[in-house]
Short mmCIF file of C-alpha atoms in Angstrom, two decimals:
data_model
loop_
_atom_site.label_atom_id
_atom_site.label_comp_id
_atom_site.label_asym_id
_atom_site.label_seq_id
_atom_site.Cartn_x
_atom_site.Cartn_y
_atom_site.Cartn_z
CA UNK A 1 -48.61 185.40 157.31
CA UNK A 2 -49.17 184.13 153.29
CA UNK A 3 -49.64 180.33 152.37
CA UNK A 4 -49.36 178.85 149.12
CA UNK A 5 -52.36 178.05 147.63
CA UNK A 6 -52.92 174.80 146.14
CA UNK A 7 -50.68 173.02 148.72
CA UNK A 8 -51.87 169.33 149.58
CA UNK A 9 -51.73 167.98 152.78
CA UNK A 10 -49.73 165.71 151.87
CA UNK A 11 -46.69 168.13 150.85
CA UNK A 12 -47.14 169.99 154.49
CA UNK A 13 -43.45 170.08 155.37
CA UNK A 14 -43.31 167.72 158.60
CA UNK A 15 -40.84 170.26 160.67
CA UNK A 16 -42.16 173.23 159.33
CA UNK A 17 -41.98 176.62 161.28
CA UNK A 18 -45.19 175.65 162.77
CA UNK A 19 -44.40 172.91 164.14
CA UNK A 20 -40.88 173.49 165.36
CA UNK A 21 -41.34 177.22 166.76
CA UNK A 22 -44.90 177.50 167.58
CA UNK A 23 -44.47 176.38 171.04
CA UNK A 24 -41.71 178.99 172.23
CA UNK A 25 -44.35 181.28 170.69
CA UNK A 26 -47.11 179.39 172.91
CA UNK A 27 -44.96 179.90 176.17
CA UNK A 28 -44.22 183.61 175.25
CA UNK A 29 -47.78 184.33 174.51
CA UNK A 30 -48.92 183.14 177.73
CA UNK A 31 -46.24 184.28 179.70
CA UNK A 32 -47.34 188.09 178.60
CA UNK A 33 -50.49 187.16 179.64
CA UNK A 34 -49.69 186.48 183.09
CA UNK A 35 -47.16 189.38 183.31
CA UNK A 36 -49.98 191.89 182.64
CA UNK A 37 -52.53 189.86 184.80
CA UNK A 38 -49.75 189.83 188.07
CA UNK A 39 -49.64 193.87 187.41
CA UNK A 40 -53.44 194.48 187.23
CA UNK A 41 -53.82 192.45 189.97
CA UNK A 42 -50.82 193.07 192.17
CA UNK A 43 -49.26 196.35 191.15
CA UNK A 44 -49.21 199.64 193.46
CA UNK A 45 -52.03 201.31 191.81
CA UNK A 46 -54.66 198.83 191.48
CA UNK A 47 -57.53 200.26 189.39
CA UNK A 48 -61.43 199.64 189.09
CA UNK A 49 -61.23 198.16 185.65
CA UNK A 50 -58.84 195.44 187.13
CA UNK A 51 -61.73 192.60 186.68
CA UNK A 52 -62.36 193.34 183.18
CA UNK A 53 -58.44 193.39 182.55
CA UNK A 54 -58.71 189.87 183.91
CA UNK A 55 -61.77 188.57 182.24
CA UNK A 56 -60.26 190.14 178.99
CA UNK A 57 -57.07 188.59 179.67
CA UNK A 58 -58.92 185.09 180.11
CA UNK A 59 -60.96 185.04 177.02
CA UNK A 60 -57.94 185.83 174.94
CA UNK A 61 -55.89 182.71 176.46
CA UNK A 62 -58.86 180.56 176.36
CA UNK A 63 -59.53 181.12 172.55
CA UNK A 64 -56.06 180.99 171.63
CA UNK A 65 -55.57 177.09 172.10
CA UNK A 66 -58.89 176.85 170.00
CA UNK A 67 -58.91 179.10 167.06
CA UNK A 68 -54.75 179.02 166.12
CA UNK A 69 -54.52 174.88 165.91
CA UNK A 70 -51.83 174.32 163.21
CA UNK A 71 -54.44 172.00 161.41
CA UNK A 72 -57.00 174.93 161.40
CA UNK A 73 -54.29 177.76 160.15
CA UNK A 74 -56.13 177.49 156.12
CA UNK A 75 -59.25 178.33 157.60
CA UNK A 76 -61.50 181.35 158.89
CA UNK A 77 -59.92 180.66 162.02
CA UNK A 78 -56.72 182.64 162.36
CA UNK A 79 -58.89 185.38 161.50
CA UNK A 80 -61.59 185.39 163.76
CA UNK A 81 -58.66 184.96 166.55
CA UNK A 82 -56.78 188.06 164.72
CA UNK A 83 -60.33 190.27 165.07
CA UNK A 84 -60.54 189.16 168.87
CA UNK A 85 -57.37 189.69 169.27
CA UNK A 86 -57.47 193.26 168.15
CA UNK A 87 -60.62 194.01 169.79
CA UNK A 88 -58.79 192.73 173.38
CA UNK A 89 -55.98 194.68 173.05
CA UNK A 90 -57.39 198.19 172.26
CA UNK A 91 -60.28 197.74 174.91
CA UNK A 92 -57.34 197.13 177.41
CA UNK A 93 -55.99 200.35 176.36
CA UNK A 94 -59.25 202.27 177.50
CA UNK A 95 -59.16 200.69 180.78
CA UNK A 96 -55.70 199.87 181.98
CA UNK A 97 -52.52 201.95 181.83
CA UNK A 98 -50.50 198.52 181.27
CA UNK A 99 -52.02 197.03 178.14
CA UNK A 100 -49.65 198.21 176.05
CA UNK A 101 -46.71 195.40 176.94
CA UNK A 102 -49.52 193.36 175.20
CA UNK A 103 -48.44 194.92 171.54
CA UNK A 104 -44.84 193.09 171.81
CA UNK A 105 -46.74 190.12 171.29
CA UNK A 106 -49.89 191.19 169.54
CA UNK A 107 -47.68 192.41 166.53
CA UNK A 108 -46.43 189.05 165.83
CA UNK A 109 -49.38 187.06 166.08
CA UNK A 110 -51.04 189.71 163.88
CA UNK A 111 -48.44 188.82 161.42
CA UNK A 112 -48.72 185.20 161.99
CA UNK A 113 -52.53 184.52 162.27
CA UNK A 114 -53.32 187.00 159.15
CA UNK A 115 -54.14 185.55 155.80
CA UNK A 116 -52.10 187.71 153.76
CA UNK A 117 -50.10 190.48 154.15
CA UNK A 118 -52.73 192.96 153.03
CA UNK A 119 -54.88 191.84 156.11
CA UNK A 120 -51.65 191.84 158.14
CA UNK A 121 -51.28 195.89 157.61
CA UNK A 122 -54.41 196.68 157.93
CA UNK A 123 -54.74 194.62 161.41
CA UNK A 124 -51.61 197.04 162.09
CA UNK A 125 -52.86 199.82 161.58
CA UNK A 126 -56.13 199.19 163.47
CA UNK A 127 -54.49 198.00 166.28
CA UNK A 128 -52.18 200.90 166.44
CA UNK A 129 -55.03 203.72 165.66
CA UNK A 130 -57.17 201.48 168.60
CA UNK A 131 -54.53 201.76 170.89
CA UNK A 132 -53.79 205.08 170.38
CA UNK A 133 -57.41 206.34 170.89
CA UNK A 134 -57.39 204.45 174.27
CA UNK A 135 -54.58 206.04 175.37
CA UNK A 136 -56.06 209.54 174.43
CA UNK A 137 -59.08 208.69 176.38
CA UNK A 138 -57.10 208.19 179.60
CA UNK A 139 -54.34 210.78 179.23
CA UNK A 140 -56.13 213.34 177.91
CA UNK A 141 -55.25 215.64 174.91
CA UNK A 142 -52.33 217.69 176.18
CA UNK A 143 -49.63 218.90 173.25
CA UNK A 144 -46.99 216.67 175.36
CA UNK A 145 -49.13 213.42 175.74
CA UNK A 146 -50.56 213.58 172.18
CA UNK A 147 -47.12 214.32 170.61
CA UNK A 148 -46.07 211.12 172.48
CA UNK A 149 -49.14 209.12 171.61
CA UNK A 150 -48.52 209.71 167.72
CA UNK A 151 -44.83 209.06 168.12
CA UNK A 152 -45.61 205.86 169.25
CA UNK A 153 -48.42 205.14 166.87
CA UNK A 154 -46.17 206.47 163.70
CA UNK A 155 -42.90 203.85 165.13
CA UNK A 156 -44.85 201.68 166.55
CA UNK A 157 -47.11 200.92 162.93
CA UNK A 158 -43.76 201.67 160.59
CA UNK A 159 -41.39 198.79 162.69
CA UNK A 160 -44.67 196.58 162.75
CA UNK A 161 -45.01 196.39 159.18
CA UNK A 162 -41.62 196.01 158.27
CA UNK A 163 -40.84 193.23 160.31
CA UNK A 164 -43.54 191.56 159.75
CA UNK A 165 -43.24 191.99 156.12
CA UNK A 166 -39.20 190.99 156.48
CA UNK A 167 -40.73 187.31 158.40
CA UNK A 168 -43.65 186.97 156.49
CA UNK A 169 -41.41 186.74 153.23
CA UNK A 170 -38.81 184.57 155.02
CA UNK A 171 -41.42 182.01 156.14
CA UNK A 172 -42.79 182.10 152.46
CA UNK A 173 -39.60 180.97 151.22
CA UNK A 174 -38.85 178.53 153.79
CA UNK A 175 -42.15 177.10 153.41
CA UNK A 176 -41.72 176.62 149.46
CA UNK A 177 -38.23 175.11 149.80
CA UNK A 178 -39.92 172.83 152.25
CA UNK A 179 -42.20 172.00 149.72
CA UNK A 180 -40.17 171.91 146.95
CA UNK A 181 -38.44 169.04 148.85
CA UNK A 182 -41.16 167.65 150.04
CA UNK A 183 -42.00 167.14 146.09
CA UNK A 184 -38.86 165.91 145.29
CA UNK A 185 -38.64 163.25 148.23
CA UNK A 186 -42.22 162.26 146.82
CA UNK A 187 -41.06 162.24 142.85
CA UNK A 188 -38.08 159.99 144.32
CA UNK A 189 -40.68 157.49 145.89
CA UNK A 190 -42.31 157.52 142.45
CA UNK A 191 -39.20 156.64 140.67
CA UNK A 192 -38.07 154.50 143.20
CA UNK A 193 -41.80 152.32 142.99
CA UNK A 194 -41.58 152.89 139.03
CA UNK A 195 -37.85 151.55 138.70
CA UNK A 196 -38.67 148.66 140.85
CA UNK A 197 -42.08 147.71 138.54
CA UNK A 198 -39.95 147.98 135.28
CA UNK A 199 -36.76 145.70 137.32
CA UNK A 200 -39.50 143.27 137.82
CA UNK A 201 -41.03 143.43 134.64
CA UNK A 202 -37.28 142.59 132.86
CA UNK A 203 -37.27 139.88 135.49
CA UNK A 204 -40.50 138.19 134.89
CA UNK A 205 -39.59 138.24 130.84
CA UNK A 206 -35.82 137.05 131.46
CA UNK A 207 -37.32 134.20 133.57
CA UNK A 208 -40.11 133.68 130.70
CA UNK A 209 -37.26 133.97 128.30
CA UNK A 210 -35.03 131.41 130.23
CA UNK A 211 -37.85 129.08 130.59
CA UNK A 212 -38.79 128.99 126.97
CA UNK A 213 -35.50 128.33 125.63
CA UNK A 214 -34.19 125.25 128.39
CA UNK A 215 -37.19 124.00 130.38
CA UNK A 216 -40.26 124.12 127.81
CA UNK A 217 -37.43 122.78 124.87
CA UNK A 218 -36.34 119.93 127.40
CA UNK A 219 -39.92 118.76 128.06
CA UNK A 220 -40.84 119.17 124.60
CA UNK A 221 -37.88 116.32 124.18
CA UNK A 222 -39.36 113.87 126.70
CA UNK A 223 -42.58 113.91 125.14
CA UNK A 224 -41.39 113.30 121.84
CA UNK A 225 -39.16 110.49 123.35
CA UNK A 226 -42.01 109.16 125.85
CA UNK A 227 -44.24 108.79 122.36
CA UNK A 228 -41.52 107.20 120.14
CA UNK A 229 -40.94 104.66 123.43
CA UNK A 230 -44.49 103.79 123.53
CA UNK A 231 -44.14 103.25 119.44
CA UNK A 232 -41.47 101.03 119.90
CA UNK A 233 -42.75 99.41 123.00
CA UNK A 234 -46.49 98.51 120.77
CA UNK A 235 -44.35 97.87 117.12
CA UNK A 236 -41.06 95.45 119.04
CA UNK A 237 -42.70 94.69 122.55
CA UNK A 238 -40.14 91.99 122.43
CA UNK A 239 -37.02 94.64 121.96
CA UNK A 240 -35.86 95.96 125.35
CA UNK A 241 -32.93 97.35 123.84
CA UNK A 242 -34.18 99.86 122.12
CA UNK A 243 -36.58 100.98 124.91
CA UNK A 244 -33.94 101.00 126.99
CA UNK A 245 -32.07 103.32 124.78
CA UNK A 246 -35.67 105.73 124.85
CA UNK A 247 -35.89 105.30 128.73
CA UNK A 248 -31.78 106.19 129.01
CA UNK A 249 -32.66 109.79 126.69
CA UNK A 250 -35.96 110.68 128.76
CA UNK A 251 -34.14 110.44 132.15
CA UNK A 252 -30.33 112.56 130.77
CA UNK A 253 -33.36 114.99 129.38
CA UNK A 254 -34.65 115.15 132.63
CA UNK A 255 -31.87 115.28 134.39
CA UNK A 256 -30.55 118.06 132.44
CA UNK A 257 -34.38 120.10 132.84
CA UNK A 258 -33.38 119.64 136.98
CA UNK A 259 -29.92 121.35 136.44
CA UNK A 260 -31.83 123.89 134.56
CA UNK A 261 -34.34 124.62 136.85
CA UNK A 262 -31.99 124.65 139.74
CA UNK A 263 -29.87 127.15 138.17
CA UNK A 264 -32.93 129.04 137.09
CA UNK A 265 -33.89 129.43 140.75
CA UNK A 266 -30.63 130.54 141.97
CA UNK A 267 -30.66 133.49 138.95
CA UNK A 268 -27.04 131.98 137.89
CA UNK A 269 -25.18 131.33 134.79
CA UNK A 270 -27.26 128.35 133.22
CA UNK A 271 -24.89 125.18 133.61
CA UNK A 272 -24.55 124.79 130.02
CA UNK A 273 -21.80 127.75 130.01
CA UNK A 274 -20.72 126.99 133.98
CA UNK A 275 -16.86 127.75 134.02
CA UNK A 276 -17.38 129.89 130.87
CA UNK A 277 -16.71 126.87 128.04
CA UNK A 278 -19.20 128.61 125.72
CA UNK A 279 -17.62 126.28 122.59
CA UNK A 280 -18.02 122.88 124.85
CA UNK A 281 -21.49 123.84 125.50
CA UNK A 282 -22.54 124.45 121.62
CA UNK A 283 -20.28 121.24 120.84
CA UNK A 284 -22.79 119.20 122.79
CA UNK A 285 -26.22 120.32 121.53
CA UNK A 286 -26.19 118.02 118.60
CA UNK A 287 -26.20 115.22 121.33
CA UNK A 288 -28.74 117.10 123.93
CA UNK A 289 -31.33 118.62 121.01
CA UNK A 290 -32.71 115.02 119.99
CA UNK A 291 -33.22 116.63 116.31
CA UNK A 292 -35.05 113.70 115.35
CA UNK A 293 -33.02 112.49 112.28
CA UNK A 294 -31.81 116.15 111.22
CA UNK A 295 -28.07 115.44 110.42
CA UNK A 296 -26.39 118.48 112.52
CA UNK A 297 -22.85 119.82 111.38
CA UNK A 298 -20.71 122.26 113.46
CA UNK A 299 -18.12 124.84 112.20
CA UNK A 300 -16.60 126.25 115.69
CA UNK A 301 -13.10 128.18 116.19
CA UNK A 302 -10.54 126.34 118.50
CA UNK A 303 -10.91 129.21 121.05
CA UNK A 304 -13.19 132.30 121.03
CA UNK A 305 -12.47 135.79 122.31
CA UNK A 306 -12.96 136.85 126.01
CA UNK A 307 -16.75 137.42 126.43
CA UNK A 308 -18.86 138.05 129.55
CA UNK A 309 -21.13 135.70 130.85
CA UNK A 310 -24.07 137.28 129.47
CA UNK A 311 -23.18 137.10 126.15
CA UNK A 312 -22.23 133.73 126.80
CA UNK A 313 -25.54 133.13 127.41
CA UNK A 314 -27.33 134.60 125.01
CA UNK A 315 -25.32 132.96 122.17
CA UNK A 316 -25.86 129.78 123.66
CA UNK A 317 -30.09 130.21 124.07
CA UNK A 318 -30.01 131.81 120.26
CA UNK A 319 -28.29 128.36 119.19
CA UNK A 320 -30.67 126.17 121.13
CA UNK A 321 -33.95 128.20 120.20
CA UNK A 322 -33.17 128.26 116.29
CA UNK A 323 -31.79 125.05 116.20
CA UNK A 324 -35.38 123.79 118.04
CA UNK A 325 -37.76 126.10 115.44
CA UNK A 326 -35.27 124.03 112.78
CA UNK A 327 -37.01 120.68 114.25
CA UNK A 328 -40.09 121.96 114.75
CA UNK A 329 -40.90 124.14 111.68
CA UNK A 330 -38.56 123.65 108.86
CA UNK A 331 -39.12 120.08 107.84
CA UNK A 332 -34.94 120.26 107.27
CA UNK A 333 -32.85 117.24 106.78
CA UNK A 334 -29.79 118.93 107.63
CA UNK A 335 -28.59 121.81 109.51
CA UNK A 336 -25.41 123.77 110.47
CA UNK A 337 -24.52 125.76 113.04
CA UNK A 338 -21.51 128.16 112.17
CA UNK A 339 -19.06 130.60 114.78
CA UNK A 340 -16.79 132.76 113.39
CA UNK A 341 -14.82 135.78 114.18
CA UNK A 342 -14.56 137.90 111.18
CA UNK A 343 -11.74 140.50 111.03
CA UNK A 344 -12.44 143.84 110.77
CA UNK A 345 -13.13 147.13 113.40
CA UNK A 346 -15.45 146.29 115.76
CA UNK A 347 -14.00 143.13 116.65
CA UNK A 348 -17.28 140.96 115.97
CA UNK A 349 -18.60 137.12 116.28
CA UNK A 350 -20.84 135.61 114.76
CA UNK A 351 -23.37 132.82 115.14
CA UNK A 352 -25.43 131.03 112.27
CA UNK A 353 -27.83 128.58 112.05
CA UNK A 354 -28.50 127.31 108.58
CA UNK A 355 -31.01 124.52 106.96
CA UNK A 356 -32.28 123.13 103.83
CA UNK A 357 -36.39 123.14 105.16
CA UNK A 358 -38.77 124.79 103.08
CA UNK A 359 -38.74 128.13 104.38
CA UNK A 360 -40.82 130.98 106.09
CA UNK A 361 -42.06 134.21 105.41
CA UNK A 362 -39.94 136.48 107.55
CA UNK A 363 -42.13 139.57 107.02
CA UNK A 364 -45.19 138.06 108.26
CA UNK A 365 -46.52 138.18 111.92
CA UNK A 366 -45.68 134.66 113.53
CA UNK A 367 -47.47 133.85 117.21
CA UNK A 368 -44.55 132.23 118.34
CA UNK A 369 -42.19 133.62 121.52
CA UNK A 370 -38.55 132.02 119.48
CA UNK A 371 -38.11 134.96 117.24
CA UNK A 372 -38.72 137.72 119.64
CA UNK A 373 -36.81 136.01 122.24
CA UNK A 374 -33.54 135.90 120.08
CA UNK A 375 -34.09 139.33 119.22
CA UNK A 376 -34.57 140.70 122.67
CA UNK A 377 -31.73 138.64 124.28
CA UNK A 378 -28.88 139.99 121.48
CA UNK A 379 -30.78 143.60 122.04
CA UNK A 380 -30.00 143.33 125.56
CA UNK A 381 -26.28 142.51 124.55
CA UNK A 382 -25.67 145.57 122.22
CA UNK A 383 -26.04 142.87 119.41
CA UNK A 384 -28.54 141.84 116.79
CA UNK A 385 -30.65 139.23 114.99
CA UNK A 386 -30.93 138.88 111.42
CA UNK A 387 -32.66 136.17 109.90
CA UNK A 388 -33.48 135.06 105.74
CA UNK A 389 -35.65 132.25 104.16
CA UNK A 390 -36.26 131.07 100.85
CA UNK A 391 -38.20 127.74 100.21
CA UNK A 392 -34.50 126.33 99.61
CA UNK A 393 -33.83 126.72 103.56
CA UNK A 394 -33.12 129.61 105.93
CA UNK A 395 -30.23 130.99 107.55
CA UNK A 396 -30.38 133.18 110.76
CA UNK A 397 -27.59 134.93 111.93
CA UNK A 398 -26.67 136.34 115.68
CA UNK A 399 -23.80 139.56 115.62
CA UNK A 400 -22.50 140.36 119.02
CA UNK A 401 -19.78 142.86 119.41
CA UNK A 402 -16.55 141.24 121.28
CA UNK A 403 -14.12 142.03 123.58
CA UNK A 404 -10.29 143.78 122.18
CA UNK A 405 -7.84 141.19 122.50
CA UNK A 406 -6.07 140.72 125.89
CA UNK A 407 -9.42 142.28 128.10
CA UNK A 408 -10.67 140.38 130.82
CA UNK A 409 -13.81 139.14 130.96
CA UNK A 410 -15.07 141.47 133.29
CA UNK A 411 -13.95 143.85 130.78
CA UNK A 412 -15.52 143.26 127.71
CA UNK A 413 -18.22 145.34 126.67
CA UNK A 414 -21.71 144.43 127.39
CA UNK A 415 -24.10 147.33 125.69
CA UNK A 416 -22.59 148.93 123.07
CA UNK A 417 -24.02 148.85 119.41
CA UNK A 418 -21.84 147.44 116.71
CA UNK A 419 -22.62 149.89 113.67
CA UNK A 420 -22.30 148.33 110.58
CA UNK A 421 -22.75 144.54 111.78
CA UNK A 422 -24.40 142.05 109.08
CA UNK A 423 -24.62 138.53 108.02
#
């Protein structure tokens, strides 16, 4: 038997020829030993060398399970067993006429337990030659006997080599296919693990964006409203009306954050766009973001083309983050939110946020998470983000592909890039 060099134990086929067929080989081997032993003990012509025959067969039967175990097939033990097998069979051919029966199990075992095809051929030749010499020593050198022994020698050697080489090739191919299947199974398992890790990483990134775009902004608003209420309490301690307004705003923002947190836990559509009403969510932004005196105007169409929930969420989060950046960094006094669907092919939707702040350098590396989060969101739905800025103000434009009129929400495209989409 020729083994595949370099095969690891992990890839040893669980149902190879050794684990599925060896039981029958064991049974046949011991049946042959029992038959020869029975004939030697109780046959009509009991010979003087019977104790040697029984002893040799007993030695072979005892050594067999210890030298041919499956876990030892890659060691030198099977080779030692083949050598012992050849010696015992050749020896019995000198002392017992019925030893030829053992050739029926000796030939298959030679090919099963030798480490290469070359060793199998050599062991077969030695076995045939040794048995022939033993038979000649017992029956003499008469012409008829020599002719019969020679014919038996050549026929046995040729038949054993032909069958052994063929079986060896078949088993080798079977083991190679089994190893290939094991490798494919291992690769598929590794790919599944990698895909699960990639999905977990994507989910963590999504949750980080959601927390940054919702809860973090809400907590920032709560902190600012609390500071404003404290300042008002110090300056006008006798004016409960203003303090109540600030407390009401804090309570409303906290409730909105609670609703958003529940939506994140449920991994569903954010509460802002539940029901698919993106326009209504955009219209509420001037009241829900607490822009600290920045005058926000909105220019929204009467209706939007059909949009899947992923696009609605991405557009709403982009608008929220853009306006939050205006409040925190721009120093602007006015901002505008514009949504339009320009004519052309492919159909697009454009969301633009413009402010009159002091601007910033768009080419510089900014440590914040906001612009990166918006760009990542839009990229996931096949959209793009464009930012232009100058000392006179900043303009942020998000462009996404939309479904053709008449398509249902579920049919709207989610992953195609719109060539030529621009501000």
